[in-house]
Short mmCIF file of N, CA and C in Angstrom, two decimals:
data_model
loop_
_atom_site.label_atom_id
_atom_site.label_comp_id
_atom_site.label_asym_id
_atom_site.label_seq_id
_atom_site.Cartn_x
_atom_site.Cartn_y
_atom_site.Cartn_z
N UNK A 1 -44.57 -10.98 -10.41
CA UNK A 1 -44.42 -9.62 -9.94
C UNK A 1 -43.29 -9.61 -8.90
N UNK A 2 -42.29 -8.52 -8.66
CA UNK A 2 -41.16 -8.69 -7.69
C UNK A 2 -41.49 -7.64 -7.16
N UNK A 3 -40.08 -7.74 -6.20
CA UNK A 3 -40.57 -6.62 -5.02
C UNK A 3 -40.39 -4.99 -5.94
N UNK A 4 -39.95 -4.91 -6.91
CA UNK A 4 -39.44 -3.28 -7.02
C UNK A 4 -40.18 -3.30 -8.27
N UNK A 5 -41.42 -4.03 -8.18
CA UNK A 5 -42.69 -3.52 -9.33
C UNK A 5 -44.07 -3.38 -8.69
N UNK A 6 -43.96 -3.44 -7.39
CA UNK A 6 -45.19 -3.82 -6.42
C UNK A 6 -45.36 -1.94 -6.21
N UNK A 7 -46.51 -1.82 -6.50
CA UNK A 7 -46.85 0.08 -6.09
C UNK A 7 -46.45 0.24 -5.15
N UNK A 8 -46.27 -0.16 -3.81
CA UNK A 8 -46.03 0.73 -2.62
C UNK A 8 -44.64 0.37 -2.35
N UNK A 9 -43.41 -0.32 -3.85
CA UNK A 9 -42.41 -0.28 -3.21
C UNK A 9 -41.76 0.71 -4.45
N UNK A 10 -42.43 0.80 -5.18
CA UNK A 10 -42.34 1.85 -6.19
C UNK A 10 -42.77 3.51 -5.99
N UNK A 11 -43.56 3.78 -5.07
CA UNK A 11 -44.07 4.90 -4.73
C UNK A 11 -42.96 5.22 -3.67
N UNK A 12 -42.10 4.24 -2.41
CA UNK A 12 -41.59 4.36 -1.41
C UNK A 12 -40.16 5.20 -2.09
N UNK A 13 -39.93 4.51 -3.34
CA UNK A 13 -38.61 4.54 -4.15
C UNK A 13 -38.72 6.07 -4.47
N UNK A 14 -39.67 5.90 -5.32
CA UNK A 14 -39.81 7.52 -5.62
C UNK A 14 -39.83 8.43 -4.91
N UNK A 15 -40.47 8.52 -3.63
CA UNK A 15 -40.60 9.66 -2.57
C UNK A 15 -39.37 10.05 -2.10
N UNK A 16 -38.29 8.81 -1.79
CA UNK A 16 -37.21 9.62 -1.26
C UNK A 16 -36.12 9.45 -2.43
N UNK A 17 -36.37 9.81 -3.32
CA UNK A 17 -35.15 9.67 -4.55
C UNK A 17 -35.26 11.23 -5.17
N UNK A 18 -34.50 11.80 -4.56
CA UNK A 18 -34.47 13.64 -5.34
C UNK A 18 -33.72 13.50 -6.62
N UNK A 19 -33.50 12.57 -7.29
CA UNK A 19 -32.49 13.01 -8.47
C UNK A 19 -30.89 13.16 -8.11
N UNK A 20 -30.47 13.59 -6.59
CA UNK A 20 -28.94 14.52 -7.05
C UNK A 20 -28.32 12.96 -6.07
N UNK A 21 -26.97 13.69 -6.45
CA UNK A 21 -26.16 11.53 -5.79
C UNK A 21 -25.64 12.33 -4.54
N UNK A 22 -25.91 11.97 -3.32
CA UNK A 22 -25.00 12.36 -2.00
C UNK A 22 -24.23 11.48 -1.74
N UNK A 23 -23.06 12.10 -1.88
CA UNK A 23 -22.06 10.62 -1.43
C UNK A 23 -21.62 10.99 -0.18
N UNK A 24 -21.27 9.85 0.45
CA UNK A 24 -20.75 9.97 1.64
C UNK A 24 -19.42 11.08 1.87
N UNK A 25 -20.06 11.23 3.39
CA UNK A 25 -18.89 12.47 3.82
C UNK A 25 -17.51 12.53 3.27
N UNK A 26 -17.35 11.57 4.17
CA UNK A 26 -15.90 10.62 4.06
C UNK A 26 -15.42 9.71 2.48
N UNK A 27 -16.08 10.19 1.26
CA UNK A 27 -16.43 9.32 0.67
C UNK A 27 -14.66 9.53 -0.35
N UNK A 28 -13.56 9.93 0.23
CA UNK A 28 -12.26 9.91 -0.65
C UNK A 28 -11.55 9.10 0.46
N UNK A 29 -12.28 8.86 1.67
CA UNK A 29 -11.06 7.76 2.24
C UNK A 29 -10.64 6.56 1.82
N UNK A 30 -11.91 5.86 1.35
CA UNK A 30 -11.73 4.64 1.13
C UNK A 30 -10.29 4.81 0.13
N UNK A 31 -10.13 5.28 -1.65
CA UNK A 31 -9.81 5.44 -2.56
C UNK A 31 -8.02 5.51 -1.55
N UNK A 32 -7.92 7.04 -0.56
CA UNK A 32 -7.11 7.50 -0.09
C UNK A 32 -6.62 5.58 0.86
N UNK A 33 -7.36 4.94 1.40
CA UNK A 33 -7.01 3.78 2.15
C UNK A 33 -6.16 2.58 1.45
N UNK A 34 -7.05 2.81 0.21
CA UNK A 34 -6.42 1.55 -0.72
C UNK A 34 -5.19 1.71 -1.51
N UNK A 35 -4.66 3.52 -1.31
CA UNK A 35 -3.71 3.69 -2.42
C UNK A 35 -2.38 3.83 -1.64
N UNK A 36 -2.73 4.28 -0.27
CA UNK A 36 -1.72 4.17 1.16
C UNK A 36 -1.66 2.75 0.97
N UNK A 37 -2.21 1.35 1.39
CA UNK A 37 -1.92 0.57 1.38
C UNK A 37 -1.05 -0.22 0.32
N UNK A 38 -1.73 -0.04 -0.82
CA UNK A 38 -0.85 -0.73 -2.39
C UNK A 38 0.42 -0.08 -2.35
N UNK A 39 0.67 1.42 -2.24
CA UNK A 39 2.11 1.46 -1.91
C UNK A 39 3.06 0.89 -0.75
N UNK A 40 2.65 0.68 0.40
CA UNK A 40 3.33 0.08 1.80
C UNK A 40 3.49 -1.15 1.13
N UNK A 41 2.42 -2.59 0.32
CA UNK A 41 2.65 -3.84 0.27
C UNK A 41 4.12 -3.13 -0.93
N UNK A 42 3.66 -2.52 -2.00
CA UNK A 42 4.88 -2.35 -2.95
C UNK A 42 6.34 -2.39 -2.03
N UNK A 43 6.30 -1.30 -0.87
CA UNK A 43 7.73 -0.88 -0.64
C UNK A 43 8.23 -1.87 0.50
N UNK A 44 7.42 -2.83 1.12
CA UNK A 44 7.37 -3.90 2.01
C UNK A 44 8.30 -5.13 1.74
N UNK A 45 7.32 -4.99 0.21
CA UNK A 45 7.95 -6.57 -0.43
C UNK A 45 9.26 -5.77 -1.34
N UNK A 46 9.17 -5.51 -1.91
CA UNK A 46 10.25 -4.57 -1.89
C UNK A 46 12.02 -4.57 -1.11
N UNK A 47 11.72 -4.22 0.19
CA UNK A 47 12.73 -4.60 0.83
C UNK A 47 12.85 -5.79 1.03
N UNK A 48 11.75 -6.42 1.68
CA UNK A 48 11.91 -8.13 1.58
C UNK A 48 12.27 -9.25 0.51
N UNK A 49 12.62 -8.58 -0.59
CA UNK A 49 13.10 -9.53 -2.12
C UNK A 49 14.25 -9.22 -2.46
N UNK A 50 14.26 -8.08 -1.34
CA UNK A 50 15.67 -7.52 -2.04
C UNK A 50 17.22 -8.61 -1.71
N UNK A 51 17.72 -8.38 -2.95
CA UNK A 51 19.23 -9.44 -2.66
C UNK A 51 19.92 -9.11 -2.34
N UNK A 52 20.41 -9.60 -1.30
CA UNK A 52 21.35 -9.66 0.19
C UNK A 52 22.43 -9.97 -0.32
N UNK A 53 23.70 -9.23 -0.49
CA UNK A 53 25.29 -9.24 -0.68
C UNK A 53 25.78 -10.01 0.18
N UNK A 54 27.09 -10.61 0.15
CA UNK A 54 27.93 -10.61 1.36
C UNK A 54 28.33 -9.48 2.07
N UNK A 55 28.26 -8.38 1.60
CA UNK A 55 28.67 -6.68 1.96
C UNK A 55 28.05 -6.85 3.13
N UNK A 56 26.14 -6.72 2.59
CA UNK A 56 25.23 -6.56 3.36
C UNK A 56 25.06 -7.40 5.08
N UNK A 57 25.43 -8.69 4.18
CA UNK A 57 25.45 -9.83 5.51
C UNK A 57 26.51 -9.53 6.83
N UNK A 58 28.00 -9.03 6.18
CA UNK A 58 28.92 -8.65 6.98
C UNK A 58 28.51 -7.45 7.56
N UNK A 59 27.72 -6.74 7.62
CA UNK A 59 27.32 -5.20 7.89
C UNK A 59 26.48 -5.54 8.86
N UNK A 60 25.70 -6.21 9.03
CA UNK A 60 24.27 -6.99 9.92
C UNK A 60 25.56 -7.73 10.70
N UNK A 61 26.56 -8.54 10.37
CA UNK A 61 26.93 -9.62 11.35
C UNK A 61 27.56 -8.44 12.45
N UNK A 62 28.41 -7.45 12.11
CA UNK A 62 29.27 -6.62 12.80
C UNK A 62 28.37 -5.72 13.48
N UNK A 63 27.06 -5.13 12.60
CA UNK A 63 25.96 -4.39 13.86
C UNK A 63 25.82 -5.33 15.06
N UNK A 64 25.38 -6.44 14.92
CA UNK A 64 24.97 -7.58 16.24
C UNK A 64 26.21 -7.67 16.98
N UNK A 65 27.47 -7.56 16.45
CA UNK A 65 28.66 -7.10 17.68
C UNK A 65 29.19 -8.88 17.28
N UNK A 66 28.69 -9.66 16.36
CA UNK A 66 29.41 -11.08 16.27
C UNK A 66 31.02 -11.46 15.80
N UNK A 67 31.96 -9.95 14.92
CA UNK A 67 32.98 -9.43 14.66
C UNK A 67 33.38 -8.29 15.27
N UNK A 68 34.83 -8.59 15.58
CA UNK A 68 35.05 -7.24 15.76
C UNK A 68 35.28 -6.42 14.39
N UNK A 69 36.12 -4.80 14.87
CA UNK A 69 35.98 -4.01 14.02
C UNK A 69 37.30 -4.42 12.60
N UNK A 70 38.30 -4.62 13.40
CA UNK A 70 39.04 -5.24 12.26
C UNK A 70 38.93 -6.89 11.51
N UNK A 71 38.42 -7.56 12.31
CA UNK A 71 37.66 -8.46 11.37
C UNK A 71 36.88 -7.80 10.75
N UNK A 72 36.18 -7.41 10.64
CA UNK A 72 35.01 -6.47 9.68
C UNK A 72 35.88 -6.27 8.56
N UNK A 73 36.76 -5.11 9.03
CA UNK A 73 37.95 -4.33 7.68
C UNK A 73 38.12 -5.48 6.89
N UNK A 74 39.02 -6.50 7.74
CA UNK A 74 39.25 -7.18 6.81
C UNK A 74 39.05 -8.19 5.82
N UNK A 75 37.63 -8.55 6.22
CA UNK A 75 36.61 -9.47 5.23
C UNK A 75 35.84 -8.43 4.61
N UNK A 76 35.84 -7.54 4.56
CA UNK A 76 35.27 -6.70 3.49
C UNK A 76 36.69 -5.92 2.69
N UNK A 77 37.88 -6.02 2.62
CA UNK A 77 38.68 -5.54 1.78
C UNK A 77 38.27 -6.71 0.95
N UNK A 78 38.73 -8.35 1.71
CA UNK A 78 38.81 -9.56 0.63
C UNK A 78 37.34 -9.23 -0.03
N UNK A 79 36.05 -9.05 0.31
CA UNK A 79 35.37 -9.37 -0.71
C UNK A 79 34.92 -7.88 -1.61
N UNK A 80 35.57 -7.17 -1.70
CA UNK A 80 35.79 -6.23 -2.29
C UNK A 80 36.70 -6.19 -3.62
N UNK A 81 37.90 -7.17 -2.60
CA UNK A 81 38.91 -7.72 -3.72
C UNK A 81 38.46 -8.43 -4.96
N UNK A 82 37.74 -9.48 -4.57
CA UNK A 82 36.94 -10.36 -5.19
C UNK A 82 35.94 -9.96 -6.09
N UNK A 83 35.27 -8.54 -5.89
CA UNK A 83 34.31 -8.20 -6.64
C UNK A 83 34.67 -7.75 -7.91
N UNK A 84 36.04 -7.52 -7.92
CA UNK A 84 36.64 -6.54 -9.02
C UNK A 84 36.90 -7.63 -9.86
#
């Protein structure tokens, strides 16, 4: 015999079981939590896989101020040159 064939856990079951399903208040956050999240890891990794040019690298070196402005110009004409 188990517990959910024993009469008084079967009578307990029944008394508070009306038939209708109450779901929780809040019960679209979770769904709303997991689908915010799966997109952020998508657009996360995303940027993080993304392949890095020399364009790109020279664009980052010259934001940090490690070139000046016409060094800049002019390693990005040459690899511009180069791309063609």
């Amino acid at each position: 015999m188990t517990l959910f064939t024993q009469p008084e856990t079967l009578s307990l079951l029944a008394d508070h079981h009306d038939g209708d399903w109450h779901p929780w208040p809040f019960f679209w956050l979770f769904p709303l939590l997991f689908w915010l999240t799966f997109v952020a890891v998508i657009l996360l990794s995303r940027n993080r896989f993304r392949r890095h040019t020399g364009i790109d690298a020279l664009r980052d070196g010259f934001a940090r101020g490690e070139i000046t402005e016409a060094q800049y110009r002019e390693r990005l004409a040459v690899l511009r040159e180069t791309r063609r």
